[in-house]
């Protein structure tokens, strides 16, 4: 599991986080914020949160700073349109990668595959 620092230096994105940490008092809660080249906000995403984004502008330059190297075998995800999460991605016809269409809904993720919340 990694933590990330993200920003959008050109265009605009809606950045979304979901707390998927087993035992967390905010388990299953979501947070979203628009990052764009006007507000210049950055978002820190701690370990144990699922992270996704949608591009709101014609083009966007979106930057990640990660706490570790990308390891495809360790990658996990939550289905982007999980009805229980109720995320409004603010796009009408999203373009999705094949892997993003195959993630399970949060309620179907095995407990052993969830990160653990630590105070």
mmCIF file of N, CA and C in Angstrom:
data_model
loop_
_atom_site.group_PDB
_atom_site.id
_atom_site.type_symbol
_atom_site.label_atom_id
_atom_site.label_comp_id
_atom_site.label_asym_id
_atom_site.label_seq_id
_atom_site.Cartn_x
_atom_site.Cartn_y
_atom_site.Cartn_z
ATOM 1 N N UNK A 1 0.844 -1.181 0.000
ATOM 2 C CA UNK A 1 0.000 0.000 0.000
ATOM 3 C C UNK A 1 0.883 1.237 0.000
ATOM 4 N N UNK A 2 0.453 2.218 -0.753
ATOM 5 C CA UNK A 2 1.236 3.438 -0.888
ATOM 6 C C UNK A 2 0.407 4.653 -0.491
ATOM 7 N N UNK A 3 1.092 5.756 -0.226
ATOM 8 C CA UNK A 3 0.409 7.034 -0.104
ATOM 9 C C UNK A 3 0.802 7.854 -1.332
ATOM 10 N N UNK A 4 -0.032 8.837 -1.652
ATOM 11 C CA UNK A 4 0.175 9.632 -2.853
ATOM 12 C C UNK A 4 -0.040 11.109 -2.563
ATOM 13 N N UNK A 5 0.633 11.936 -3.325
ATOM 14 C CA UNK A 5 0.387 13.364 -3.368
ATOM 15 C C UNK A 5 0.073 13.668 -4.827
ATOM 16 N N UNK A 6 -1.109 14.233 -5.093
ATOM 17 C CA UNK A 6 -1.545 14.434 -6.471
ATOM 18 C C UNK A 6 -1.892 15.900 -6.712
ATOM 19 N N UNK A 7 -1.735 16.313 -7.968
ATOM 20 C CA UNK A 7 -2.117 17.665 -8.377
ATOM 21 C C UNK A 7 -2.421 17.666 -9.867
ATOM 22 N N UNK A 8 -3.171 18.656 -10.288
ATOM 23 C CA UNK A 8 -3.493 18.833 -11.699
ATOM 24 C C UNK A 8 -2.937 20.192 -12.111
ATOM 25 N N UNK A 9 -1.919 20.185 -12.967
ATOM 26 C CA UNK A 9 -1.259 21.438 -13.334
ATOM 27 C C UNK A 9 -1.796 22.046 -14.623
ATOM 28 N N UNK A 10 -2.589 21.270 -15.362
ATOM 29 C CA UNK A 10 -3.243 21.785 -16.566
ATOM 30 C C UNK A 10 -4.602 21.122 -16.676
ATOM 31 N N UNK A 11 -5.638 21.917 -16.879
ATOM 32 C CA UNK A 11 -6.980 21.368 -16.977
ATOM 33 C C UNK A 11 -7.599 21.167 -15.613
ATOM 34 N N UNK A 12 -8.523 20.202 -15.533
ATOM 35 C CA UNK A 12 -9.250 19.958 -14.284
ATOM 36 C C UNK A 12 -9.608 18.487 -14.148
ATOM 37 N N UNK A 13 -9.520 17.981 -12.923
ATOM 38 C CA UNK A 13 -9.935 16.617 -12.609
ATOM 39 C C UNK A 13 -10.766 16.631 -11.331
ATOM 40 N N UNK A 14 -11.650 15.669 -11.217
ATOM 41 C CA UNK A 14 -12.327 15.403 -9.958
ATOM 42 C C UNK A 14 -11.562 14.259 -9.322
ATOM 43 N N UNK A 15 -10.994 14.498 -8.163
ATOM 44 C CA UNK A 15 -10.221 13.483 -7.468
ATOM 45 C C UNK A 15 -11.080 12.897 -6.358
ATOM 46 N N UNK A 16 -11.101 11.561 -6.272
ATOM 47 C CA UNK A 16 -11.988 10.859 -5.340
ATOM 48 C C UNK A 16 -11.197 9.861 -4.506
ATOM 49 N N UNK A 17 -11.474 9.843 -3.206
ATOM 50 C CA UNK A 17 -10.873 8.868 -2.301
ATOM 51 C C UNK A 17 -11.985 8.127 -1.559
ATOM 52 N N UNK A 18 -11.740 6.850 -1.288
ATOM 53 C CA UNK A 18 -12.675 6.028 -0.521
ATOM 54 C C UNK A 18 -11.883 5.346 0.584
ATOM 55 N N UNK A 19 -12.362 5.459 1.809
ATOM 56 C CA UNK A 19 -11.708 4.794 2.926
ATOM 57 C C UNK A 19 -12.085 3.315 2.906
ATOM 58 N N UNK A 20 -11.098 2.468 2.628
ATOM 59 C CA UNK A 20 -11.345 1.022 2.585
ATOM 60 C C UNK A 20 -10.557 0.291 3.681
ATOM 61 N N UNK A 21 -10.145 1.045 4.717
ATOM 62 C CA UNK A 21 -9.348 0.457 5.799
ATOM 63 C C UNK A 21 -10.247 -0.281 6.792
ATOM 64 N N UNK A 22 -10.000 -1.577 6.928
ATOM 65 C CA UNK A 22 -10.745 -2.414 7.878
ATOM 66 C C UNK A 22 -10.577 -1.844 9.283
ATOM 67 N N UNK A 23 -11.699 -1.601 9.968
ATOM 68 C CA UNK A 23 -11.658 -1.076 11.329
ATOM 69 C C UNK A 23 -11.663 0.440 11.417
ATOM 70 N N UNK A 24 -11.666 1.126 10.297
ATOM 71 C CA UNK A 24 -11.668 2.590 10.314
ATOM 72 C C UNK A 24 -13.050 3.121 10.683
ATOM 73 N N UNK A 25 -13.112 4.183 11.494
ATOM 74 C CA UNK A 25 -14.418 4.774 11.810
ATOM 75 C C UNK A 25 -15.077 5.432 10.597
ATOM 76 N N UNK A 26 -14.309 5.670 9.532
ATOM 77 C CA UNK A 26 -14.871 6.264 8.308
ATOM 78 C C UNK A 26 -14.875 5.283 7.142
ATOM 79 N N UNK A 27 -14.846 3.981 7.453
ATOM 80 C CA UNK A 27 -14.856 2.955 6.409
ATOM 81 C C UNK A 27 -16.032 3.171 5.454
ATOM 82 N N UNK A 28 -15.757 3.142 4.160
ATOM 83 C CA UNK A 28 -16.788 3.279 3.142
ATOM 84 C C UNK A 28 -17.169 4.707 2.817
ATOM 85 N N UNK A 29 -16.629 5.670 3.546
ATOM 86 C CA UNK A 29 -16.934 7.072 3.247
ATOM 87 C C UNK A 29 -16.049 7.557 2.104
ATOM 88 N N UNK A 30 -16.594 8.514 1.341
ATOM 89 C CA UNK A 30 -15.873 9.055 0.197
ATOM 90 C C UNK A 30 -15.553 10.533 0.410
ATOM 91 N N UNK A 31 -14.554 10.998 -0.312
ATOM 92 C CA UNK A 31 -14.186 12.414 -0.331
ATOM 93 C C UNK A 31 -13.844 12.746 -1.773
ATOM 94 N N UNK A 32 -14.313 13.877 -2.253
ATOM 95 C CA UNK A 32 -13.938 14.305 -3.598
ATOM 96 C C UNK A 32 -13.660 15.798 -3.601
ATOM 97 N N UNK A 33 -12.770 16.193 -4.511
ATOM 98 C CA UNK A 33 -12.380 17.589 -4.642
ATOM 99 C C UNK A 33 -11.932 17.833 -6.073
ATOM 100 N N UNK A 34 -12.239 19.003 -6.596
ATOM 101 C CA UNK A 34 -11.739 19.353 -7.922
ATOM 102 C C UNK A 34 -10.340 19.933 -7.784
ATOM 103 N N UNK A 35 -9.424 19.353 -8.549
ATOM 104 C CA UNK A 35 -8.059 19.859 -8.648
ATOM 105 C C UNK A 35 -7.917 20.447 -10.040
ATOM 106 N N UNK A 36 -7.402 21.663 -10.140
ATOM 107 C CA UNK A 36 -7.270 22.273 -11.459
ATOM 108 C C UNK A 36 -6.122 23.277 -11.495
ATOM 109 N N UNK A 37 -5.868 23.800 -12.691
ATOM 110 C CA UNK A 37 -4.753 24.723 -12.869
ATOM 111 C C UNK A 37 -5.044 26.129 -12.339
ATOM 112 N N UNK A 38 -6.275 26.372 -11.905
ATOM 113 C CA UNK A 38 -6.597 27.669 -11.307
ATOM 114 C C UNK A 38 -6.464 27.631 -9.779
ATOM 115 N N UNK A 39 -7.035 26.602 -9.132
ATOM 116 C CA UNK A 39 -6.942 26.561 -7.668
ATOM 117 C C UNK A 39 -5.599 26.012 -7.189
ATOM 118 N N UNK A 40 -4.897 25.257 -8.039
ATOM 119 C CA UNK A 40 -3.565 24.709 -7.744
ATOM 120 C C UNK A 40 -3.519 23.880 -6.452
ATOM 121 N N UNK A 41 -4.655 23.291 -6.103
ATOM 122 C CA UNK A 41 -4.692 22.442 -4.916
ATOM 123 C C UNK A 41 -3.887 21.170 -5.154
ATOM 124 N N UNK A 42 -3.372 20.632 -4.068
ATOM 125 C CA UNK A 42 -2.750 19.314 -4.052
ATOM 126 C C UNK A 42 -3.526 18.494 -3.030
ATOM 127 N N UNK A 43 -3.561 17.183 -3.223
ATOM 128 C CA UNK A 43 -4.260 16.306 -2.289
ATOM 129 C C UNK A 43 -3.319 15.202 -1.848
ATOM 130 N N UNK A 44 -3.222 15.022 -0.539
ATOM 131 C CA UNK A 44 -2.457 13.915 0.026
ATOM 132 C C UNK A 44 -3.421 12.772 0.307
ATOM 133 N N UNK A 45 -3.097 11.598 -0.202
ATOM 134 C CA UNK A 45 -3.932 10.416 -0.018
ATOM 135 C C UNK A 45 -3.145 9.413 0.828
ATOM 136 N N UNK A 46 -3.561 9.212 2.080
ATOM 137 C CA UNK A 46 -2.826 8.296 2.947
ATOM 138 C C UNK A 46 -2.983 6.835 2.539
ATOM 139 N N UNK A 47 -2.115 6.009 3.075
ATOM 140 C CA UNK A 47 -2.189 4.568 2.822
ATOM 141 C C UNK A 47 -3.550 4.047 3.242
ATOM 142 N N UNK A 48 -4.077 3.129 2.447
ATOM 143 C CA UNK A 48 -5.325 2.470 2.800
ATOM 144 C C UNK A 48 -6.566 3.091 2.198
ATOM 145 N N UNK A 49 -6.404 4.158 1.443
ATOM 146 C CA UNK A 49 -7.555 4.752 0.776
ATOM 147 C C UNK A 49 -7.511 4.393 -0.702
ATOM 148 N N UNK A 50 -8.662 4.025 -1.245
ATOM 149 C CA UNK A 50 -8.761 3.804 -2.689
ATOM 150 C C UNK A 50 -8.795 5.182 -3.342
ATOM 151 N N UNK A 51 -8.228 5.285 -4.536
ATOM 152 C CA UNK A 51 -8.092 6.575 -5.186
ATOM 153 C C UNK A 51 -8.438 6.460 -6.663
ATOM 154 N N UNK A 52 -9.204 7.425 -7.143
ATOM 155 C CA UNK A 52 -9.532 7.484 -8.562
ATOM 156 C C UNK A 52 -9.794 8.926 -8.959
ATOM 157 N N UNK A 53 -9.903 9.149 -10.255
ATOM 158 C CA UNK A 53 -10.178 10.506 -10.721
ATOM 159 C C UNK A 53 -10.904 10.459 -12.048
ATOM 160 N N UNK A 54 -11.603 11.548 -12.349
ATOM 161 C CA UNK A 54 -12.204 11.719 -13.673
ATOM 162 C C UNK A 54 -11.719 13.057 -14.223
ATOM 163 N N UNK A 55 -11.467 13.085 -15.507
ATOM 164 C CA UNK A 55 -10.996 14.303 -16.166
ATOM 165 C C UNK A 55 -12.218 15.134 -16.549
ATOM 166 N N UNK A 56 -12.231 16.384 -16.092
ATOM 167 C CA UNK A 56 -13.368 17.268 -16.316
ATOM 168 C C UNK A 56 -13.152 18.226 -17.484
ATOM 169 N N UNK A 57 -11.927 18.366 -17.924
ATOM 170 C CA UNK A 57 -11.594 19.285 -19.018
ATOM 171 C C UNK A 57 -11.251 18.486 -20.275
ATOM 172 N N UNK A 58 -11.077 19.186 -21.373
ATOM 173 C CA UNK A 58 -10.728 18.520 -22.635
ATOM 174 C C UNK A 58 -9.425 17.724 -22.501
ATOM 175 N N UNK A 59 -8.456 18.309 -21.809
ATOM 176 C CA UNK A 59 -7.178 17.653 -21.531
ATOM 177 C C UNK A 59 -6.788 17.978 -20.098
ATOM 178 N N UNK A 60 -5.939 17.149 -19.524
ATOM 179 C CA UNK A 60 -5.459 17.421 -18.168
ATOM 180 C C UNK A 60 -4.069 16.816 -17.990
ATOM 181 N N UNK A 61 -3.218 17.538 -17.297
ATOM 182 C CA UNK A 61 -1.924 17.024 -16.870
ATOM 183 C C UNK A 61 -2.033 16.788 -15.372
ATOM 184 N N UNK A 62 -2.027 15.521 -14.989
ATOM 185 C CA UNK A 62 -2.277 15.093 -13.616
ATOM 186 C C UNK A 62 -1.008 14.430 -13.109
ATOM 187 N N UNK A 63 -0.499 14.897 -11.968
ATOM 188 C CA UNK A 63 0.775 14.400 -11.462
ATOM 189 C C UNK A 63 0.598 13.671 -10.140
ATOM 190 N N UNK A 64 1.355 12.567 -10.012
ATOM 191 C CA UNK A 64 1.375 11.740 -8.808
ATOM 192 C C UNK A 64 2.787 11.761 -8.225
ATOM 193 N N UNK A 65 2.871 11.847 -6.930
ATOM 194 C CA UNK A 65 4.105 11.560 -6.206
ATOM 195 C C UNK A 65 3.732 10.432 -5.272
ATOM 196 N N UNK A 66 4.397 9.280 -5.421
ATOM 197 C CA UNK A 66 4.032 8.082 -4.663
ATOM 198 C C UNK A 66 5.123 7.711 -3.664
ATOM 199 N N UNK A 67 4.733 7.041 -2.600
ATOM 200 C CA UNK A 67 5.676 6.653 -1.555
ATOM 201 C C UNK A 67 6.472 5.391 -1.890
ATOM 202 N N UNK A 68 6.131 4.736 -3.010
ATOM 203 C CA UNK A 68 6.848 3.526 -3.386
ATOM 204 C C UNK A 68 6.686 3.303 -4.884
ATOM 205 N N UNK A 69 7.410 2.347 -5.405
ATOM 206 C CA UNK A 69 7.327 2.017 -6.819
ATOM 207 C C UNK A 69 6.004 1.315 -7.139
ATOM 208 N N UNK A 70 5.563 1.471 -8.356
ATOM 209 C CA UNK A 70 4.344 0.807 -8.816
ATOM 210 C C UNK A 70 4.596 -0.688 -8.910
ATOM 211 N N UNK A 71 3.706 -1.458 -8.320
ATOM 212 C CA UNK A 71 3.808 -2.910 -8.332
ATOM 213 C C UNK A 71 2.466 -3.460 -8.806
ATOM 214 N N UNK A 72 2.347 -3.796 -10.093
ATOM 215 C CA UNK A 72 1.063 -4.239 -10.642
ATOM 216 C C UNK A 72 0.422 -5.387 -9.865
ATOM 217 N N UNK A 73 1.215 -6.313 -9.357
ATOM 218 C CA UNK A 73 0.650 -7.465 -8.644
ATOM 219 C C UNK A 73 0.002 -7.068 -7.310
ATOM 220 N N UNK A 74 0.324 -5.896 -6.794
ATOM 221 C CA UNK A 74 -0.242 -5.435 -5.523
ATOM 222 C C UNK A 74 -1.449 -4.523 -5.728
ATOM 223 N N UNK A 75 -1.770 -4.221 -6.964
ATOM 224 C CA UNK A 75 -2.855 -3.293 -7.246
ATOM 225 C C UNK A 75 -4.216 -3.904 -6.939
ATOM 226 N N UNK A 76 -5.057 -3.117 -6.306
ATOM 227 C CA UNK A 76 -6.424 -3.500 -5.974
ATOM 228 C C UNK A 76 -7.328 -2.344 -6.358
ATOM 229 N N UNK A 77 -8.626 -2.560 -6.342
ATOM 230 C CA UNK A 77 -9.534 -1.472 -6.671
ATOM 231 C C UNK A 77 -10.953 -1.760 -6.244
ATOM 232 N N UNK A 78 -11.753 -0.707 -6.304
ATOM 233 C CA UNK A 78 -13.180 -0.761 -6.019
ATOM 234 C C UNK A 78 -13.888 -0.342 -7.301
ATOM 235 N N UNK A 79 -14.966 -1.010 -7.639
ATOM 236 C CA UNK A 79 -15.698 -0.673 -8.850
ATOM 237 C C UNK A 79 -16.105 0.793 -8.831
ATOM 238 N N UNK A 80 -15.793 1.485 -9.884
ATOM 239 C CA UNK A 80 -15.968 2.938 -9.965
ATOM 240 C C UNK A 80 -17.409 3.383 -9.726
ATOM 241 N N UNK A 81 -18.375 2.586 -10.144
ATOM 242 C CA UNK A 81 -19.781 2.980 -10.021
ATOM 243 C C UNK A 81 -20.530 2.171 -8.948
ATOM 244 N N UNK A 82 -19.821 1.770 -7.906
ATOM 245 C CA UNK A 82 -20.430 1.055 -6.780
ATOM 246 C C UNK A 82 -21.577 1.914 -6.239
ATOM 247 N N UNK A 83 -22.793 1.419 -6.381
ATOM 248 C CA UNK A 83 -23.976 2.199 -5.983
ATOM 249 C C UNK A 83 -23.973 2.543 -4.492
ATOM 250 N N UNK A 84 -23.404 1.681 -3.663
ATOM 251 C CA UNK A 84 -23.375 1.940 -2.222
ATOM 252 C C UNK A 84 -22.513 3.161 -1.891
ATOM 253 N N UNK A 85 -21.527 3.454 -2.738
ATOM 254 C CA UNK A 85 -20.662 4.613 -2.503
ATOM 255 C C UNK A 85 -21.286 5.896 -3.029
ATOM 256 N N UNK A 86 -22.089 5.803 -4.076
ATOM 257 C CA UNK A 86 -22.808 6.965 -4.601
ATOM 258 C C UNK A 86 -21.920 8.092 -5.093
ATOM 259 N N UNK A 87 -20.832 7.774 -5.743
ATOM 260 C CA UNK A 87 -19.904 8.811 -6.203
ATOM 261 C C UNK A 87 -20.440 9.463 -7.478
ATOM 262 N N UNK A 88 -20.504 10.779 -7.477
ATOM 263 C CA UNK A 88 -20.848 11.548 -8.672
ATOM 264 C C UNK A 88 -19.535 11.954 -9.335
ATOM 265 N N UNK A 89 -19.183 11.288 -10.421
ATOM 266 C CA UNK A 89 -17.911 11.531 -11.102
ATOM 267 C C UNK A 89 -17.946 12.780 -11.983
ATOM 268 N N UNK A 90 -19.102 13.389 -12.128
ATOM 269 C CA UNK A 90 -19.291 14.633 -12.886
ATOM 270 C C UNK A 90 -18.919 14.505 -14.365
ATOM 271 N N UNK A 91 -19.070 13.304 -14.903
ATOM 272 C CA UNK A 91 -18.897 13.066 -16.336
ATOM 273 C C UNK A 91 -20.059 12.200 -16.817
ATOM 274 N N UNK A 92 -20.485 12.419 -18.046
ATOM 275 C CA UNK A 92 -21.633 11.684 -18.576
ATOM 276 C C UNK A 92 -21.260 10.324 -19.151
ATOM 277 N N UNK A 93 -20.178 10.274 -19.930
ATOM 278 C CA UNK A 93 -19.759 9.025 -20.569
ATOM 279 C C UNK A 93 -18.271 8.794 -20.289
ATOM 280 N N UNK A 94 -17.968 8.208 -19.129
ATOM 281 C CA UNK A 94 -16.557 8.016 -18.785
ATOM 282 C C UNK A 94 -15.865 7.029 -19.713
ATOM 283 N N UNK A 95 -14.603 7.282 -19.957
ATOM 284 C CA UNK A 95 -13.752 6.349 -20.692
ATOM 285 C C UNK A 95 -12.971 5.579 -19.631
ATOM 286 N N UNK A 96 -13.161 4.271 -19.591
ATOM 287 C CA UNK A 96 -12.577 3.447 -18.537
ATOM 288 C C UNK A 96 -11.596 2.438 -19.107
ATOM 289 N N UNK A 97 -10.566 2.140 -18.314
ATOM 290 C CA UNK A 97 -9.675 1.045 -18.688
ATOM 291 C C UNK A 97 -10.419 -0.269 -18.444
ATOM 292 N N UNK A 98 -9.969 -1.319 -19.091
ATOM 293 C CA UNK A 98 -10.602 -2.622 -18.900
ATOM 294 C C UNK A 98 -10.548 -3.053 -17.438
ATOM 295 N N UNK A 99 -9.387 -2.837 -16.793
ATOM 296 C CA UNK A 99 -9.255 -3.268 -15.392
ATOM 297 C C UNK A 99 -10.219 -2.514 -14.482
ATOM 298 N N UNK A 100 -10.511 -1.239 -14.788
ATOM 299 C CA UNK A 100 -11.419 -0.471 -13.939
ATOM 300 C C UNK A 100 -12.863 -0.931 -14.040
ATOM 301 N N UNK A 101 -13.199 -1.665 -15.078
ATOM 302 C CA UNK A 101 -14.565 -2.191 -15.210
ATOM 303 C C UNK A 101 -14.731 -3.529 -14.487
ATOM 304 N N UNK A 102 -13.621 -4.110 -14.018
ATOM 305 C CA UNK A 102 -13.659 -5.454 -13.438
ATOM 306 C C UNK A 102 -13.438 -5.502 -11.930
ATOM 307 N N UNK A 103 -13.241 -4.359 -11.285
ATOM 308 C CA UNK A 103 -13.057 -4.355 -9.835
ATOM 309 C C UNK A 103 -14.368 -4.744 -9.148
ATOM 310 N N UNK A 104 -14.298 -5.307 -7.962
ATOM 311 C CA UNK A 104 -15.524 -5.635 -7.220
ATOM 312 C C UNK A 104 -16.098 -4.397 -6.523
ATOM 313 N N UNK A 105 -17.358 -4.461 -6.150
ATOM 314 C CA UNK A 105 -17.914 -3.425 -5.281
ATOM 315 C C UNK A 105 -17.281 -3.610 -3.901
ATOM 316 N N UNK A 106 -17.289 -2.567 -3.112
ATOM 317 C CA UNK A 106 -16.606 -2.607 -1.809
ATOM 318 C C UNK A 106 -17.120 -3.747 -0.929
ATOM 319 N N UNK A 107 -18.408 -3.985 -0.920
ATOM 320 C CA UNK A 107 -18.972 -5.027 -0.054
ATOM 321 C C UNK A 107 -18.537 -6.445 -0.449
ATOM 322 N N UNK A 108 -18.003 -6.616 -1.650
ATOM 323 C CA UNK A 108 -17.561 -7.939 -2.109
ATOM 324 C C UNK A 108 -16.063 -8.164 -1.953
ATOM 325 N N UNK A 109 -15.336 -7.153 -1.473
ATOM 326 C CA UNK A 109 -13.900 -7.327 -1.275
ATOM 327 C C UNK A 109 -13.682 -8.145 -0.004
ATOM 328 N N UNK A 110 -12.882 -9.189 -0.113
ATOM 329 C CA UNK A 110 -12.611 -10.044 1.040
ATOM 330 C C UNK A 110 -11.893 -9.258 2.127
ATOM 331 N N UNK A 111 -12.274 -9.506 3.373
ATOM 332 C CA UNK A 111 -11.678 -8.803 4.509
ATOM 333 C C UNK A 111 -10.162 -8.930 4.511
ATOM 334 N N UNK A 112 -9.645 -10.086 4.142
ATOM 335 C CA UNK A 112 -8.188 -10.295 4.140
ATOM 336 C C UNK A 112 -7.481 -9.417 3.113
ATOM 337 N N UNK A 113 -8.223 -8.907 2.120
ATOM 338 C CA UNK A 113 -7.630 -8.071 1.086
ATOM 339 C C UNK A 113 -7.724 -6.571 1.391
ATOM 340 N N UNK A 114 -8.371 -6.221 2.509
ATOM 341 C CA UNK A 114 -8.499 -4.810 2.881
ATOM 342 C C UNK A 114 -7.303 -4.383 3.736
ATOM 343 N N UNK A 115 -6.846 -3.150 3.559
ATOM 344 C CA UNK A 115 -5.817 -2.635 4.471
ATOM 345 C C UNK A 115 -6.410 -2.463 5.868
ATOM 346 N N UNK A 116 -5.550 -2.448 6.866
ATOM 347 C CA UNK A 116 -6.004 -2.342 8.258
ATOM 348 C C UNK A 116 -5.807 -0.914 8.752
ATOM 349 N N UNK A 117 -6.827 -0.385 9.409
ATOM 350 C CA UNK A 117 -6.760 0.954 10.003
ATOM 351 C C UNK A 117 -5.871 0.909 11.238
ATOM 352 N N UNK A 118 -4.992 1.897 11.337
ATOM 353 C CA UNK A 118 -4.135 2.041 12.529
ATOM 354 C C UNK A 118 -4.269 3.463 13.033
ATOM 355 N N UNK A 119 -4.547 3.607 14.334
ATOM 356 C CA UNK A 119 -4.677 4.950 14.938
ATOM 357 C C UNK A 119 -3.420 5.757 14.732
#
